[in-house]
Coordinates of C-alpha atoms in Angstrom, one line a residue:
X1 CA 7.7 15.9 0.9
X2 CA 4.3 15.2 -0.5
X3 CA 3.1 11.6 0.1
X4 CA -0.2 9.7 -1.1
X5 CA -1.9 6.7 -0.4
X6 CA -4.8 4.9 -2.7
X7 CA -6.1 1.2 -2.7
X8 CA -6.9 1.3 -6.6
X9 CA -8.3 -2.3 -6.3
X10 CA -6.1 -3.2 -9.2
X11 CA -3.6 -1.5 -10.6
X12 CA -4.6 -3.1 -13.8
X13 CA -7.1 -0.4 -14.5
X14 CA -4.8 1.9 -15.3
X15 CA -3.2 0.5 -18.4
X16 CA -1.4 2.7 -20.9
X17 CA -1.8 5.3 -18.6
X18 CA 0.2 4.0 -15.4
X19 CA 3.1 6.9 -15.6
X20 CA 0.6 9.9 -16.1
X21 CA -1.5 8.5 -12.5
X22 CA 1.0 8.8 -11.0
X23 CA 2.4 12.1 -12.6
X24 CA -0.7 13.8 -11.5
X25 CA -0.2 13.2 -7.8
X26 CA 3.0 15.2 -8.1
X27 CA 4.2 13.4 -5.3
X28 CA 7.2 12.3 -4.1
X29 CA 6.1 8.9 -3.1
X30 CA 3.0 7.2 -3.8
X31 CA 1.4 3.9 -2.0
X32 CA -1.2 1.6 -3.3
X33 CA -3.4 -0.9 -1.9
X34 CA -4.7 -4.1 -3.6
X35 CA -2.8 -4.2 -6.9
X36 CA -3.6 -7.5 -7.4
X37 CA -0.9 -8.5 -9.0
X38 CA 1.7 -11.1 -9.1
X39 CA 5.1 -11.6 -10.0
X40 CA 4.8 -13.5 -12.8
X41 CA 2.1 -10.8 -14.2
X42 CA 4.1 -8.1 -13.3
X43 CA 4.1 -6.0 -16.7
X44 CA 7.1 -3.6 -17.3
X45 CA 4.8 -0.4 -17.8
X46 CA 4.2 -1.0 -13.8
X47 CA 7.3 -2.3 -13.0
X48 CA 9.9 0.6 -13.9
X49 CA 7.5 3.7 -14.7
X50 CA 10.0 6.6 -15.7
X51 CA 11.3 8.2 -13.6
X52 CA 9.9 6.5 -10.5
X53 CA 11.7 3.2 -8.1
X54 CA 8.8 1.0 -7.6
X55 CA 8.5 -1.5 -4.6
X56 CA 6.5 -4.3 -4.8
X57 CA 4.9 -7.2 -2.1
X58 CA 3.0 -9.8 -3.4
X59 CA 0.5 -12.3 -2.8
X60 CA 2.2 -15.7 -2.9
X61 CA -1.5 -17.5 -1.8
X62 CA -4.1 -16.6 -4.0
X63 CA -3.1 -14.9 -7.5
X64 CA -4.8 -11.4 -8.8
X65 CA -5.5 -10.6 -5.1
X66 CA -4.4 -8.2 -2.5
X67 CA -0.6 -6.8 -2.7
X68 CA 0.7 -3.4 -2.0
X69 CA 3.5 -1.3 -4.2
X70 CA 5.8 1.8 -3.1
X71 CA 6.4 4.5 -6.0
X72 CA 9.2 6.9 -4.8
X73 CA 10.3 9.6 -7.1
X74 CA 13.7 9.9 -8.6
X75 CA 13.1 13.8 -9.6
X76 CA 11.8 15.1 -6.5
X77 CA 12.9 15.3 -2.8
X78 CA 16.5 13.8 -2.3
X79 CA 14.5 11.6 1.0
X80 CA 12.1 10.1 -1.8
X81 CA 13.9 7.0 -3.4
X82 CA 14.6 5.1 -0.4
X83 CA 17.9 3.3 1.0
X84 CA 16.0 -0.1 1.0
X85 CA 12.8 -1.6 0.5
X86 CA 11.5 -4.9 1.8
X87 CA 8.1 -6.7 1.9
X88 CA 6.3 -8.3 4.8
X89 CA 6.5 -8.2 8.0
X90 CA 8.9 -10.7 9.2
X91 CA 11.8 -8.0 7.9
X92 CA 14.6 -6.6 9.2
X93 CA 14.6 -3.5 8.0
X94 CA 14.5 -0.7 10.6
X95 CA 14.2 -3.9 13.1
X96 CA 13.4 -7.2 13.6
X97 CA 10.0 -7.8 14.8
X98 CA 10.0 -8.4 18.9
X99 CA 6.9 -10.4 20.5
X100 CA 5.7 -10.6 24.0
X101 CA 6.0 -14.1 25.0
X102 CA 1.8 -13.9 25.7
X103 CA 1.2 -13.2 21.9
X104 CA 1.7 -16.5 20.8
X105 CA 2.9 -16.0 17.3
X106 CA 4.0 -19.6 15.2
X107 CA 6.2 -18.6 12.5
X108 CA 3.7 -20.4 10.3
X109 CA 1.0 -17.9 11.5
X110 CA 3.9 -14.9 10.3
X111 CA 4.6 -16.9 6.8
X112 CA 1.4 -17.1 5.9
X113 CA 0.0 -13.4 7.2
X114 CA 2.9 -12.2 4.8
X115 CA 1.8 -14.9 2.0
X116 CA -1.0 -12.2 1.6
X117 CA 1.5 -9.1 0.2
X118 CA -0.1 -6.9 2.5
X119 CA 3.2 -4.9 3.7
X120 CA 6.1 -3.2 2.2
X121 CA 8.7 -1.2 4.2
X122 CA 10.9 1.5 2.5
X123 CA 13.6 3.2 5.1
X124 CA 13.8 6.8 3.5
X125 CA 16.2 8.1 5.9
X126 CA 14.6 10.4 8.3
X127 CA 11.8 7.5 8.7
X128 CA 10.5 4.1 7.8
X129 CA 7.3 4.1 5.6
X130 CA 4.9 1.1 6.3
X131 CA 2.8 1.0 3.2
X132 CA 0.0 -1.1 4.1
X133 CA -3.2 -3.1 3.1
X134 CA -4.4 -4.2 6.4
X135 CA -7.3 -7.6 5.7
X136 CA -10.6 -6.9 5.5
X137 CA -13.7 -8.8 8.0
X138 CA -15.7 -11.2 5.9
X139 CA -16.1 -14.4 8.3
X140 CA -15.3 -15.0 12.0
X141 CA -12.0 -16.5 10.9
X142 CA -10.8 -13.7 8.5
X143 CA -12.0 -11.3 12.0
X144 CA -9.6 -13.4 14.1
X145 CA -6.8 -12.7 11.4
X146 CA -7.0 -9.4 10.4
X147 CA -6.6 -8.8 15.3
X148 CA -3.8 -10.6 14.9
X149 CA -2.2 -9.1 11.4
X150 CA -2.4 -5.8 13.4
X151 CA -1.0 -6.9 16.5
X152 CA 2.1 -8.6 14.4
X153 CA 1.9 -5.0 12.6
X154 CA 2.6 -3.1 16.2
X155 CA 4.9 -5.4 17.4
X156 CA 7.6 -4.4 14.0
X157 CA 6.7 -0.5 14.7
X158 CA 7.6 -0.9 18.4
X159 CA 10.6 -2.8 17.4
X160 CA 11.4 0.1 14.9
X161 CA 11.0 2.6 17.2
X162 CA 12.8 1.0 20.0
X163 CA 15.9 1.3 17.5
X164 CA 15.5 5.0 17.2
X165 CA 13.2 5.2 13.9
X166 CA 10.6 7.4 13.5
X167 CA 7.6 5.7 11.3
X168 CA 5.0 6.6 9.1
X169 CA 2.3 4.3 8.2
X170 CA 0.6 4.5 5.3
X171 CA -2.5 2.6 3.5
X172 CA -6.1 1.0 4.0
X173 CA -6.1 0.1 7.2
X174 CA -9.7 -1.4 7.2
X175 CA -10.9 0.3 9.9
X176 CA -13.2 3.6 10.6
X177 CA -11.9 4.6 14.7
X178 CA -13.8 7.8 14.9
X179 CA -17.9 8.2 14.9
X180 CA -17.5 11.2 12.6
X181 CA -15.4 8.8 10.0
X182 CA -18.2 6.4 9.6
X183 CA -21.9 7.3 7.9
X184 CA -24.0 5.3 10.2
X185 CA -22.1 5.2 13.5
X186 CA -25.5 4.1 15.4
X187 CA -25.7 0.7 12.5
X188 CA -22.0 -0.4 13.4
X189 CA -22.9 -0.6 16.5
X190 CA -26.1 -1.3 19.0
X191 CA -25.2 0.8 21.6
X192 CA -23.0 3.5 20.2
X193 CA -21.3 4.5 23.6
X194 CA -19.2 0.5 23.0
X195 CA -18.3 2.1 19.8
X196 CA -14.4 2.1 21.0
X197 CA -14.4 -1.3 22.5
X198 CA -14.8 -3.1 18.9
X199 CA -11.4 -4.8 19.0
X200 CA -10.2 -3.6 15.9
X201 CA -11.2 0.1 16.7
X202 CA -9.8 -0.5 20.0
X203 CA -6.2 -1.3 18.1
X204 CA -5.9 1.5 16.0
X205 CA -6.9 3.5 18.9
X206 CA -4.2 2.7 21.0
X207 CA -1.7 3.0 18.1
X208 CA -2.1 6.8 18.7
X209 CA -1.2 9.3 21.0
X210 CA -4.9 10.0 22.4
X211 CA -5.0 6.1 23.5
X212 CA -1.5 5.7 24.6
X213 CA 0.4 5.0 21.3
X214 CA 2.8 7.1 19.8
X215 CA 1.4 8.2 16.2
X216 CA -0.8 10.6 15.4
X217 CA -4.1 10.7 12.5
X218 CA -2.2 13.5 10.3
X219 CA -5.6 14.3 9.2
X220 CA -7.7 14.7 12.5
X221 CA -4.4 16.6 13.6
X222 CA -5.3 19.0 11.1
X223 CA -9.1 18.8 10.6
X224 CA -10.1 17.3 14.2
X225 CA -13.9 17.9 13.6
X226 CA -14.5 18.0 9.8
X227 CA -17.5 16.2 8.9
X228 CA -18.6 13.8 5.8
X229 CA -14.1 13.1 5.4
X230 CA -14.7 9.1 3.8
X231 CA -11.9 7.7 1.8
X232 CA -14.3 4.4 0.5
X233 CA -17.9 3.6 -0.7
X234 CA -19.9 1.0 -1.5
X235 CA -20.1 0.9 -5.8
X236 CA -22.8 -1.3 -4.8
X237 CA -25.2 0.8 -4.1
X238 CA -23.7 3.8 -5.6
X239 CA -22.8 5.7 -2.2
X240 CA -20.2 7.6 -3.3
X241 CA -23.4 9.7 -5.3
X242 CA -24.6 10.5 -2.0
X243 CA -21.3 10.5 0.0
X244 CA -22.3 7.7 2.2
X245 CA -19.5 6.4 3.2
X246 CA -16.0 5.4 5.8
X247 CA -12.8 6.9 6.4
X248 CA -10.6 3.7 6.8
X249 CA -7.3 4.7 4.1
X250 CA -5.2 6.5 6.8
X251 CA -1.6 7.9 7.2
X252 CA -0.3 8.2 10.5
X253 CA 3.0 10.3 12.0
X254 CA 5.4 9.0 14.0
X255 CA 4.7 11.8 17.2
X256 CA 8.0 13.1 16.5
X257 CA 7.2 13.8 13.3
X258 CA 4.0 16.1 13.4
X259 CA 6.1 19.6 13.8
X260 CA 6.6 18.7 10.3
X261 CA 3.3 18.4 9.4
X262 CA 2.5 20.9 6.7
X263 CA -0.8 19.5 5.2
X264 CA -3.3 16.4 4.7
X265 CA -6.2 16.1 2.2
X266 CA -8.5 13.5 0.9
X267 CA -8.8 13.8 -2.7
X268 CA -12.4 12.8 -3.0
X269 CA -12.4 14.3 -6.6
X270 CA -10.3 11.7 -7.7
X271 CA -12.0 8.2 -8.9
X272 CA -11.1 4.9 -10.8
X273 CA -11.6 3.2 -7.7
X274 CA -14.2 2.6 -4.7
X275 CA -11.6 4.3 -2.3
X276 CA -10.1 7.7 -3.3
X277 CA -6.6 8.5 -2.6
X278 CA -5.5 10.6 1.1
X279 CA -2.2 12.7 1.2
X280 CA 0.2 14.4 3.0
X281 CA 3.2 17.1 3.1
X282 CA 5.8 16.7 5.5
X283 CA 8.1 19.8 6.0
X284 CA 12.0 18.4 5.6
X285 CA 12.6 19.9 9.0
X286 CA 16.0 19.2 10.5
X287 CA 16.7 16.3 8.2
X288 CA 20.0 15.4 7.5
X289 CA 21.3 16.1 4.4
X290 CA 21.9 13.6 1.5
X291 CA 23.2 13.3 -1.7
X292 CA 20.9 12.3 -4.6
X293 CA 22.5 12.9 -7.3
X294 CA 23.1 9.6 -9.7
X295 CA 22.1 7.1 -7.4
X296 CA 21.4 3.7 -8.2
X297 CA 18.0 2.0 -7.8
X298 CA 17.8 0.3 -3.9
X299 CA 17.8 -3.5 -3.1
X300 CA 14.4 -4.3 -3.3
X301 CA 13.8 -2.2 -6.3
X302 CA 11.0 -3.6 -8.8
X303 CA 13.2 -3.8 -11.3
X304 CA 15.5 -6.4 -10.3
X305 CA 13.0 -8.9 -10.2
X306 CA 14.5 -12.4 -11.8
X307 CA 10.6 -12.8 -13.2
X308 CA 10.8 -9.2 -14.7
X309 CA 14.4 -10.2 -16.3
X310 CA 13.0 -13.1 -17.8
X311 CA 10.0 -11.2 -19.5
X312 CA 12.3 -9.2 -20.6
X313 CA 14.5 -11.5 -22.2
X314 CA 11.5 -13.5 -23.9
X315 CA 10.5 -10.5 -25.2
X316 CA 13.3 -9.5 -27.0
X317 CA 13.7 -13.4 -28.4
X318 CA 9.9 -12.7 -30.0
X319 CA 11.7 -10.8 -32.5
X320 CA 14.8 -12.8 -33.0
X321 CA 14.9 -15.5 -35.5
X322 CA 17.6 -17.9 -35.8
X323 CA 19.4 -17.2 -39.1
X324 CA 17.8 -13.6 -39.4
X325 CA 20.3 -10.4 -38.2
X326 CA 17.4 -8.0 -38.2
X327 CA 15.9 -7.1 -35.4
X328 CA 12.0 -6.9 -36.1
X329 CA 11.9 -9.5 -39.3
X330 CA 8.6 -11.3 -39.3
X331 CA 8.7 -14.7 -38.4
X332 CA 8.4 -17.2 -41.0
X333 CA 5.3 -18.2 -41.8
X334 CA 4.8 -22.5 -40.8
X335 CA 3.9 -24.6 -43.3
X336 CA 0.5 -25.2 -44.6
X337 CA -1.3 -27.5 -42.5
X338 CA 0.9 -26.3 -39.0
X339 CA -0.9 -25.0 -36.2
X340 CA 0.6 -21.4 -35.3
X341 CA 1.7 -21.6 -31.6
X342 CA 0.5 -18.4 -29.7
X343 CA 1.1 -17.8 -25.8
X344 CA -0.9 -19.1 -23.6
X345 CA -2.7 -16.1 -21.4
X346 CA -2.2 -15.8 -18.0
X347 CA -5.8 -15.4 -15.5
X348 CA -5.4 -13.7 -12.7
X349 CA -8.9 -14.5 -10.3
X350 CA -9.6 -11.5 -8.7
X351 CA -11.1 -11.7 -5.4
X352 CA -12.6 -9.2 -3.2
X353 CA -13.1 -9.5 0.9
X354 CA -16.6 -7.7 2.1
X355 CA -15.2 -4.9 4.9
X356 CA -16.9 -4.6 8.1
X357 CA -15.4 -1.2 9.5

């Protein structure tokens, strides 16, 4: 099974061509970052691409901004299109979140982390894939947020695997955890020997076996000491000429899960965005077996959006006329003097957070 992750920062840029992006991947499931869309702008061409299931989370707070999507593959692996999808973190699939009582979580601090559209869980089976966008450091508030986003974050992949699932977490995770992942280690940091005490490096550190945790950096597990690996640059000063970068778009193995590790590569050949996409094959070792053929689309599925119905159906009504039986007739022309009604356009602000790594 071949999986990639890419924040596009905005899927937008890829109209009229969505299907062939994602054709060219040849993947069975494909994750993006910052989409920034919403629901109500959610265009068909990126809702139900052919021959994909598509799995949105939104941001409900600001519009144009943030928000992940799953593409799983109806042609490919049987383990592709999932049983389920689900956005957020406050879920249940795989498990309910669990807190220690000494996190402190309000369930309006939960609401409004998943207000952002930052998660979306598929359960494919043999594991749960966490496809996610974790916030970005551009203030002393956002900091505080984006600490407690991941510990909410390792509090649903403990639950998970406390039921028994293996997980595989996918996306921009915001954060460079190794020296060799960053271009200027010795800038991040005054004294490069606290390098792992940075609270958010600290996290993703003990996500992972080497700190305690139980997933592994499929890429380090296969290229532990390549050099000059960054997934994202600066367009602002044109770093990605000069390869100047971060490694901070990560997918990570349930411990359980790296026998099957075949292969992970980032495609720094590919651009359209300031990131370039990371992937990785997963032998289907020992998975149990399950039918694929004919299967309908899962709950969660894109394409059973209520907003995406209704698109649908005034779409159709454009070319319906009262009184007229053809489908495509013009519209009558109004009469002389009456202004011709057009739809309104909808803006989507597009925002972007500065990243401290």
């Amino acid at each position: 099974m071949r999986i990639v992750t890419w924040n596009v920062n905005s899927v937008r840029s890829f109209r009229g061509r969505f299907k062939s992006v994602l054709d060219s991947f040849d993947a069975d499931i494909v994750c993006l970052q910052e989409t920034k869309l919403n629901r109500n702008g959610l265009e068909e061409e990126f809702a139900v691409p052919e021959g994909y299931d598509a799995f949105y989370a939104f941001s409900d707070s600001v519009s144009g901004y943030s928000g992940v999507a799953t593409f799983a593959s109806r042609t490919r692996s049987k383990f592709a299109v999932p049983l389920r999808g689900e956005a957020g973190l406050l879920g249940s699939l795989g498990a309910e979140m669990t807190f220690h009582e000494s996190d402190g979580f309000t369930e309006e601090e939960l609401v409004t982390m998943d207000m952002e559209g930052r998660v979306m869980v598929t359960d494919h089976g043999p594991f749960l894939l966490i496809n996610v966008y974790v916030p970005s450091t551009g203030s002393l508030e956002r900091f505080d947020f984006k600490l407690r986003f991941c510990l909410a974050l390792q509090r649903r992949i403990e639950a998970m695997r406390a039921a028994g699932r293996k997980v595989v977490l996918v996306g921009d995770l915001n954060i460079s955890y190794l020296k060799i992942d960053h271009c200027a280690p010795e800038k991040e940091v005054r004294d490069v020997t606290g390098w792992y005490t940075h609270p958010a490096r600290h996290w993703l550190r003990s996500m992972l076996r080497v700190g305690g945790g139980h997933l592994e950096d499929a890429f380090r597990v296969l290229h532990p000491t390549e050099l000059h690996a960054f997934t994202c640059w600066s367009q602002k000063t044109s770093a990605r000429e000069t390869n100047y970068g971060v490694r901070i778009d990560h997918i990570l193995v349930d411990e359980h899960l790296v026998e099957a590790l075949a292969d992970s590569a980032i495609l720094s050949e590919i651009t359209g965005s300031d990131h370039c996409p990371v992937r990785v094959e997963l032998r289907e070792v020992s998975w149990s077996d399950r039918p694929m053929e004919c299967r309908p689309s899962p709950p969660g599925c894109a394409k059973y959006l209520p907003e995406l119905g209704r698109k649908r159906q005034l779409s159709l009504a454009r070319f319906v006329v009262p009184g007229q039986k053809e489908i495509g007739q013009k519209r009558p022309k109004p009469p002389t003097g009456m202004p011709l009604k057009t739809p309104e356009k909808s803006l989507m602000a597009e925002s972007s957070m500065p990243a401290l790594y």
